[in-house]
XYZ file of C-alpha atoms in Angstrom:
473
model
C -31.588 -7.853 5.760
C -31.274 -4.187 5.755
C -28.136 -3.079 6.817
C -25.797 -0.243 8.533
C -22.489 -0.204 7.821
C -21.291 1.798 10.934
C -18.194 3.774 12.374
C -19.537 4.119 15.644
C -19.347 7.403 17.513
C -16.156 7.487 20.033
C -13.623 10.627 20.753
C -14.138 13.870 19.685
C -11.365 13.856 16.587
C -10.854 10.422 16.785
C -10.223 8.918 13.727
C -10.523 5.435 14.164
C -11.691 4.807 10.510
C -10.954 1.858 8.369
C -9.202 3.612 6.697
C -6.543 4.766 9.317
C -3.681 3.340 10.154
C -3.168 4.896 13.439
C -6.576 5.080 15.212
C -6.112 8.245 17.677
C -6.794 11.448 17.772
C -4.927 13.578 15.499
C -2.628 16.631 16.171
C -4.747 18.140 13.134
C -8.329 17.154 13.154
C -8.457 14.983 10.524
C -10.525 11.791 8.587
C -9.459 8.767 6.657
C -12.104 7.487 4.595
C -14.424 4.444 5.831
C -13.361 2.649 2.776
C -13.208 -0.666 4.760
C -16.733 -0.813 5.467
C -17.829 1.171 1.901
C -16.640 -2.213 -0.141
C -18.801 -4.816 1.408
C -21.685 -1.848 1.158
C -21.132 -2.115 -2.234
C -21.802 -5.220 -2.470
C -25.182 -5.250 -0.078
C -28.078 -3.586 -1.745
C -30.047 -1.077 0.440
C -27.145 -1.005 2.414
C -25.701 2.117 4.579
C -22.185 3.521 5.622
C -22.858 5.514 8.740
C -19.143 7.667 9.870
C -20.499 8.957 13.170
C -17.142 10.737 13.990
C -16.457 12.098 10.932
C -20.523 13.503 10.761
C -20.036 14.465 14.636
C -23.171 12.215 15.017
C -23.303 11.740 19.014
C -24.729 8.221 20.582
C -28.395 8.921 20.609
C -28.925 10.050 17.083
C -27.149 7.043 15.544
C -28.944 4.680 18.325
C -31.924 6.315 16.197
C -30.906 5.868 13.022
C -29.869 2.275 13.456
C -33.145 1.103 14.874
C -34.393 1.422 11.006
C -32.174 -1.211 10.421
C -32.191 -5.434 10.679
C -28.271 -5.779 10.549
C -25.672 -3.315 12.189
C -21.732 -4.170 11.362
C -19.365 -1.947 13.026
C -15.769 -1.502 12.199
C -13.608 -1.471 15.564
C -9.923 -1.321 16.808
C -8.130 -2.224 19.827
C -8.308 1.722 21.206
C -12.017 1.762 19.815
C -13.150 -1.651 21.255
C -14.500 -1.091 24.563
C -16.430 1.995 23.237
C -17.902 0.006 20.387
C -18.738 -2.755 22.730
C -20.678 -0.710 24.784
C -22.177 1.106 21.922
C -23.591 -2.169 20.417
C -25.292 -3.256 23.961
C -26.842 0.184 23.803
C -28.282 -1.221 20.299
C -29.728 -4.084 21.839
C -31.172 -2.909 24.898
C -33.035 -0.413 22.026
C -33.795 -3.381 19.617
C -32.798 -6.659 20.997
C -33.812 -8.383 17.668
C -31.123 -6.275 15.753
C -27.896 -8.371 14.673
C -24.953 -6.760 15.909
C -21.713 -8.034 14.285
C -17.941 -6.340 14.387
C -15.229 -6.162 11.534
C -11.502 -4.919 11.893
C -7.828 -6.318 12.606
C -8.857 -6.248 16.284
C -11.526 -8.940 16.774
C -9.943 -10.831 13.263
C -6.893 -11.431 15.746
C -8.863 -12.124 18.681
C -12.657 -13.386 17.320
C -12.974 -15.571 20.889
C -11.994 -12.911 23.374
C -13.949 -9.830 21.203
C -16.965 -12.141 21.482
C -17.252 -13.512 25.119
C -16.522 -9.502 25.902
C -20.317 -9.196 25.814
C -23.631 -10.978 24.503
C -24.434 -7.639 22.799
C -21.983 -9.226 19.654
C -23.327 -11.853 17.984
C -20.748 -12.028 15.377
C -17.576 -11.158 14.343
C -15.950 -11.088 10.788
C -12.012 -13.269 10.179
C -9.812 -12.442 7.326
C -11.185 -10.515 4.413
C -15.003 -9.917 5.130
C -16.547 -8.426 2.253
C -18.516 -11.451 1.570
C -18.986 -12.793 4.681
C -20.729 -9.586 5.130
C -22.377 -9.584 1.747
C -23.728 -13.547 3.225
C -24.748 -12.718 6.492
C -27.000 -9.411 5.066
C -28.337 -11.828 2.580
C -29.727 -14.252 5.643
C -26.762 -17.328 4.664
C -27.224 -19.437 8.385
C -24.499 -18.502 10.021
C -23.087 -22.005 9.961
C -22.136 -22.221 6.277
C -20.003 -18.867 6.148
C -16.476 -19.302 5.535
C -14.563 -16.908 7.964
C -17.218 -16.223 10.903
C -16.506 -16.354 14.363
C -20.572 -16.338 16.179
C -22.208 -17.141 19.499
C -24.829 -19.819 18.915
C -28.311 -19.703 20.819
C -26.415 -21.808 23.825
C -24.507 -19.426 24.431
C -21.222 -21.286 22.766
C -18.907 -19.326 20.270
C -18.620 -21.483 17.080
C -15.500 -20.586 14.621
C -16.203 -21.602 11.188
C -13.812 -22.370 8.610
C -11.776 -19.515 6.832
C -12.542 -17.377 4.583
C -9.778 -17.304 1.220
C -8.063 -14.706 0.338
C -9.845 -12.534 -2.733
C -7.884 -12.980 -5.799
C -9.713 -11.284 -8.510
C -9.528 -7.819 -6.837
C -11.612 -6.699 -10.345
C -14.981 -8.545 -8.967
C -14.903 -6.117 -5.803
C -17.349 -3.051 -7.247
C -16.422 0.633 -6.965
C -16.511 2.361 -3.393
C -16.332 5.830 -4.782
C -20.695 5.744 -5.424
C -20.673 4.718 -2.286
C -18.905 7.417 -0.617
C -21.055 10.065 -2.616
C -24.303 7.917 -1.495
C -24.128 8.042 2.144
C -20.767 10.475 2.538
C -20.056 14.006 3.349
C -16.972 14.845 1.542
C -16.350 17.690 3.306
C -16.222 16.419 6.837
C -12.982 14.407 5.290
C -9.909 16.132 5.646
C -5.948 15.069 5.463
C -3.458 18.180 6.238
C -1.287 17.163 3.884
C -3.939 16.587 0.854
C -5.872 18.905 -1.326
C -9.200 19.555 0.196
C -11.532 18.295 -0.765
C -10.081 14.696 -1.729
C -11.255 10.958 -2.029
C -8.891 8.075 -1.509
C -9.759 4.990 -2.549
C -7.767 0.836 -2.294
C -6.262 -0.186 -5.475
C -4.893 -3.318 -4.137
C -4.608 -5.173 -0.901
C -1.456 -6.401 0.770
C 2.318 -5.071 1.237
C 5.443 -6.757 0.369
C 7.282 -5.382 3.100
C 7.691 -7.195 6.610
C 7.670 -3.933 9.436
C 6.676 -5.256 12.401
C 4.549 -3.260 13.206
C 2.183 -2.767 10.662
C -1.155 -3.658 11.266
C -3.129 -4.704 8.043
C -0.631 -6.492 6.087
C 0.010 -9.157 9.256
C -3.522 -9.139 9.687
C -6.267 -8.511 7.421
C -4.736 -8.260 3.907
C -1.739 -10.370 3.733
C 2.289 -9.787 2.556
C 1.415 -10.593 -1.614
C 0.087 -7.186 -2.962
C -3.206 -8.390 -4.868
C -4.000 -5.353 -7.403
C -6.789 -4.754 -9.239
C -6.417 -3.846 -13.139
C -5.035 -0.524 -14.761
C -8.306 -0.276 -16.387
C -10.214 -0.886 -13.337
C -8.257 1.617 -11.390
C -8.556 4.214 -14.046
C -12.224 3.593 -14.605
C -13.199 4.401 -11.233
C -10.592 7.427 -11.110
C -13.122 8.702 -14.289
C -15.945 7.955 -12.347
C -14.420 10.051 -9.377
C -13.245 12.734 -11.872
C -17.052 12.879 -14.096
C -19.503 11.995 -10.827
C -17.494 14.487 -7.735
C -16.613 17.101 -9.500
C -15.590 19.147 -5.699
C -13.099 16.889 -5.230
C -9.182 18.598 -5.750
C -7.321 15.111 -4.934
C -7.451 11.361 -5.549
C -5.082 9.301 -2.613
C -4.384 5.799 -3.885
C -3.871 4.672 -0.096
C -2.701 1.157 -0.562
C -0.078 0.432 1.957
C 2.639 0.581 -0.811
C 1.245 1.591 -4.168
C 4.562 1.643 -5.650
C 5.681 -2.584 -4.933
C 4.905 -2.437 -8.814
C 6.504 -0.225 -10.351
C 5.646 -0.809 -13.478
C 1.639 -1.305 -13.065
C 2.033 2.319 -11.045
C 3.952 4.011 -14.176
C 0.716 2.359 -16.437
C -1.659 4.185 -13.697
C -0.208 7.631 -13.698
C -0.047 7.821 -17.792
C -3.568 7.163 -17.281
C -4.615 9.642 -14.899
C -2.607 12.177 -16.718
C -4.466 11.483 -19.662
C -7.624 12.518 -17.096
C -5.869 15.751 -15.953
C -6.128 14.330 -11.981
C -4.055 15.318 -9.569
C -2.954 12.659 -7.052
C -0.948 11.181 -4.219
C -0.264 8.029 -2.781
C 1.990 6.122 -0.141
C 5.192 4.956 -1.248
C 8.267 3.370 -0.101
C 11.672 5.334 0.024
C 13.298 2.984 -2.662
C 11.055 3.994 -5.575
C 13.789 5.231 -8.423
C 14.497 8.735 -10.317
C 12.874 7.029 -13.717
C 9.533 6.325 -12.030
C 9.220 9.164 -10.114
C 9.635 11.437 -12.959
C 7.242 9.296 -14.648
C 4.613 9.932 -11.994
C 4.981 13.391 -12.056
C 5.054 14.156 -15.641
C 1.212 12.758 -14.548
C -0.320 14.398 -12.047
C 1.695 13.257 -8.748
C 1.455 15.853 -6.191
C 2.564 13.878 -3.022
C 4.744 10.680 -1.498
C 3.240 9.334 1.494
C 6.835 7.783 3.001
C 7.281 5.909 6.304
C 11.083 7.121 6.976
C 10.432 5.631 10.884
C 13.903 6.157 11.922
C 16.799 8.300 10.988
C 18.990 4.753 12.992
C 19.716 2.143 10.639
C 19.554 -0.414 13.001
C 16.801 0.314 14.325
C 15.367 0.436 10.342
C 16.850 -3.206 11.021
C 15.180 -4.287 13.918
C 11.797 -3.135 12.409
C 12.479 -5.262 9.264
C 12.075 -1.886 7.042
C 14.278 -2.860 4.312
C 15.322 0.570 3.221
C 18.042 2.537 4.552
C 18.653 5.559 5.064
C 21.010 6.486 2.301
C 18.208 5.268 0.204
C 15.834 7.249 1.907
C 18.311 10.544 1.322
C 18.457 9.568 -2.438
C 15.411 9.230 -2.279
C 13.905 12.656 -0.706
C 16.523 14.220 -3.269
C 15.139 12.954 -5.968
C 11.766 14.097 -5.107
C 12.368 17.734 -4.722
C 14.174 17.616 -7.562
C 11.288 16.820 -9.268
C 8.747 19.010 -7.176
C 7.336 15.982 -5.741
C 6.113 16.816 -2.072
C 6.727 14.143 0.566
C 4.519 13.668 3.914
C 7.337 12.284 5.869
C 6.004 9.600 8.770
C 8.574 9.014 11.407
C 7.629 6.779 14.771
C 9.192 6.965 18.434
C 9.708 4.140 20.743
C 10.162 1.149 18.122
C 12.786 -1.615 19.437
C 16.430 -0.240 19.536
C 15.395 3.393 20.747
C 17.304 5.391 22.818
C 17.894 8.718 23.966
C 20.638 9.198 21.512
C 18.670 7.878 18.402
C 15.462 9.942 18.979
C 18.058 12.895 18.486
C 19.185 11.456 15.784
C 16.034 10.761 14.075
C 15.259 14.243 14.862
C 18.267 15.252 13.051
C 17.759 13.250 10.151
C 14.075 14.703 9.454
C 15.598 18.087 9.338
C 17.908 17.143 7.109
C 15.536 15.470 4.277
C 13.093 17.651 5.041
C 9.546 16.681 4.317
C 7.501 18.959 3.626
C 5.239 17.684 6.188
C 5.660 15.493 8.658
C 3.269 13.521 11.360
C 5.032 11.050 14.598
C 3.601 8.299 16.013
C 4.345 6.285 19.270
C 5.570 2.662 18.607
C 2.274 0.838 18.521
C 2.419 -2.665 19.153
C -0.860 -3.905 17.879
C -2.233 -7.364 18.499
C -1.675 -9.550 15.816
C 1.733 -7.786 15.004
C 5.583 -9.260 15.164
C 5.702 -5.809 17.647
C 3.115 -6.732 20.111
C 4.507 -10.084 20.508
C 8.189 -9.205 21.264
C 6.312 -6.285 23.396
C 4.628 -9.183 25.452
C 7.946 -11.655 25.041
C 10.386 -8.843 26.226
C 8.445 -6.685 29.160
C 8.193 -3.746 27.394
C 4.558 -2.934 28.055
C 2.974 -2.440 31.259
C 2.988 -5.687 34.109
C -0.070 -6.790 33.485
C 0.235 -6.621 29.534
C -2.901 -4.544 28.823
C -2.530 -2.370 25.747
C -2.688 1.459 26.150
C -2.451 2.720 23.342
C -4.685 5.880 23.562
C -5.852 8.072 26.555
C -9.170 8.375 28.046
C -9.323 11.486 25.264
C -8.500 8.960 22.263
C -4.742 10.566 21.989
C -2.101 8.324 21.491
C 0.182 7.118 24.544
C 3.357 5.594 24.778
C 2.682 1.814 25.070
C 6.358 0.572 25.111
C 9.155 1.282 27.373
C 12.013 0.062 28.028
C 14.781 0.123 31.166
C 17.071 2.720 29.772
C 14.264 4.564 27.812
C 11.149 5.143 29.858
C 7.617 5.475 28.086
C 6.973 8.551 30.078
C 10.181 10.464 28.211
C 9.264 8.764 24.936
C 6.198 10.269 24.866
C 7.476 13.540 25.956
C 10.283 13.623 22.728
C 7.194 13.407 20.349
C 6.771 17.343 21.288
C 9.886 18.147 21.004
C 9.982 16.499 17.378
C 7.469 18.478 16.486
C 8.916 21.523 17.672
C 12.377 21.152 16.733
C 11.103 20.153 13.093
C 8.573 23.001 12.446
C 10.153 25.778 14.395
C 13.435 26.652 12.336
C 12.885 29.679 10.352
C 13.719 28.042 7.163
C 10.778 25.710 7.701
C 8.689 28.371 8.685
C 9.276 30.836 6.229
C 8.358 28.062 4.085
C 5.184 27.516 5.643
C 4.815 30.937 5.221
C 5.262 31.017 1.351
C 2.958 28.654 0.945
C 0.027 30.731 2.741
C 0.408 33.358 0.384
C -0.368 30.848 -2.570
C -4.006 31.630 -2.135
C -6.656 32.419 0.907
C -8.027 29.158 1.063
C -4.625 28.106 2.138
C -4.362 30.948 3.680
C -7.064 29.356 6.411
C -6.367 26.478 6.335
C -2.907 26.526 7.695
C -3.965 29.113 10.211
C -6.595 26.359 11.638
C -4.614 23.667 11.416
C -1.840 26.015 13.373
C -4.330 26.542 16.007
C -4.853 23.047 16.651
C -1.144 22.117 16.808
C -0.453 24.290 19.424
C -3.501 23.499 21.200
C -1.599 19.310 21.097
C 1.499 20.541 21.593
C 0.124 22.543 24.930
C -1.517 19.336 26.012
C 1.693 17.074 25.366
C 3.379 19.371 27.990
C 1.000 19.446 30.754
């Protein structure tokens, strides 16, 4: 069948890609790549990725372009959901012989509920779905696919057996063709990164336990499943030879550095290539290594600090502290390695007193940037459920976890913490961090490095007061 891969269009700036871990609408416009839905388009011939927010494609022109197709699979979330649903009955009103199927942590979680939500979805995709999506676009009955949840022609929602877990992460092919196939690089953008950049998977899975990230409890599991050195490095030429525009390759597996070793192997490979890159990282990763990874290319640490309160690093099951973490942020600017610092509000634990102490701790290891995020709890997560267990959402236990504009909300509260006030401290984190003169002046500094940056930090200032205005009103 020929198929559309699809990010359906949703919120101005939303960036609900598979790629993101925070689906909302940034304080910096900004894109993750679709790489979720890229790999099984790799493996479907004749296939297409569609990123309707990221090409600022509205409803009708991608109701257009999907009525050339046999097969549309969308990628949704839980903020995204009701959106997509509605998007994929405006498919089938258009074409009621197209097959409309979903992907994502959202309906992998819930497959029953996403289903009976309306007839428009006839299928959605459990546990890894690269091949169940490769199947269904090859016309496999839907009975004999391992990890499909479908509504059969009584109406009845039939949940077959799973799907295992991919092993030989080698078989999956490249996504980078893909992305320069059906793409526009430049509609991707990451503050933090060099512009233009591609990030790509080079494993699946996270050792760690937080509770409330999303994939690893979901969709890709707690054993980190890697592909190759060679593979990696191949497709890193590819990148290098084939997108020549592109200033930045982001490895954006949850915790590229669980193997130390394998990630050493990687960067004395890319430096041998002359790339410059970043990836996400854990605040436990020693000197050695890091100067290792630098010596080759390493530009930037994506770190989740979360908390500056070690309990609370506790109660979220972080396993690093923050001594660590201070070592740690030494270390790097020692070696000139920039850190994007992530830091979230609200988790279990919070209180007035720890916010301010969070906020505190920030300023003190100073990332160079930074981005905060409202505690989340995701279905499927160890969050939601002592969310649901404890009270701390709203009565009736419906998830909020964006506004009617796709920016994040407080979802949690709790009785000596309100969610109104959490959400309120996430502006004055901001401010407090970014408005000290040392931080400016080093903002500053780094606009003079050249004009591009130059305009690029003067946009992205422009939008960051236009969020901050809107998280006062």
């Amino acid at each position: 069948m020929k198929t559309l891969f699809l990010q359906a269009p949703s919120y101005d700036g939303f960036d609900g890609g598979a790629g993101s871990r925070y689906q909302a609408k940034r304080e910096i416009r900004s894109f993750w790549y679709p790489t979720w839905l890229a790999q099984p388009a790799a493996l479907v011939p004749g296939s297409r990725v569609l990123d309707a927010p990221a090409d600022g494609i509205g409803v009708e022109e991608t109701l257009k372009i999907a009525m050339d197709y046999d097969l549309v699979i969308i990628h949704t979330s839980t903020p995204s959901f009701p959106t997509d649903a509605l998007f994929a009955e405006d498919l089938k009103k258009r074409k009621p012989s197209l097959i409309v199927g979903m992907v994502g942590a959202k309906v992998m979680v819930d497959p029953h509920n996403s289903l009976t939500a309306t007839e428009a979805i006839d299928f959605v995709c459990r546990e890894e779905f690269d091949y169940t999506c490769k199947e269904i676009a090859e016309g496999k009955p839907f009975p004999q696919i391992k990890g499909l949840s479908w509504r059969a022609k009584d109406g009845s929602i039939e949940h077959n057996e799973a799907r295992p877990i991919l092993e030989n992460m080698d078989e999956l092919p490249f996504v980078a063709p893909i992305y320069k196939r059906d793409l526009k690089i430049d509609n991707y953008f990451i503050g933090y990164l060099n512009y233009p950049y591609v990030s790509i998977y080079t494993g699946r899975g996270c050792k760690s336990r937080c509770t409330f990230c999303l994939w690893p409890q979901t969709v890709s599991g707690h054993r980190y499943r890697t592909r190759s050195v060679e593979n990696v490095l191949e497709e890193a030429k590819w990148i290098r030879d084939n997108m020549p525009e592109v200033k930045e390759l982001m490895f954006d597996d949850d915790t590229f550095t669980d193997d130390l070793p394998r990630a050493e192997a990687i960067a004395r490979g890319l430096g041998k290539l002359g790339m410059t890159w970043s990836c996400n990282a854990k605040a436990n990763v020693p000197y050695k290594t890091l100067k290792v990874l630098k010596e080759n290319g390493l530009r930037l640490l994506l770190v989740g600090f979360e908390s500056g309160d070690d309990q609370i690093l506790v109660n979220i099951k972080k396993g690093v502290r923050t001594d660590f973490a201070r070592r740690f942020s030494a270390d790097c600017k020692q070696l000139g390695i920039k850190i994007h610092g992530t830091f979230i509000l609200g988790l279990p634990g919070e209180t007035q007193e720890t916010i301010k102490k969070t906020i505190e701790y920030a300023k003190e290891i100073n990332p160079h940037t930074i981005q905060v995020s409202l505690a989340a709890p995701y279905p499927g997560t160890t969050l939601y459920k002592q969310a649901v267990e404890n009270g701390w959402m709203e009565e009736n236990k419906t998830i909020n976890l964006v506004s009617k504009e796709g920016v994040q909300l407080a979802a949690i509260g709790y009785p000596n913490l309100p969610r109104e006030e959490i959400y309120h401290h996430l502006e004055q984190f901001y401010r407090q961090f970014y408005f000290r003169p040392s931080k400016i002046w080093e903002i500053v500094r780094e606009m003079l490095t050249s004009w591009d940056m130059m305009k690029r930090r003067l946009r992205e200032g422009v939008e960051f007061f236009r969020f901050l205005r809107a998280h006062e009103a």
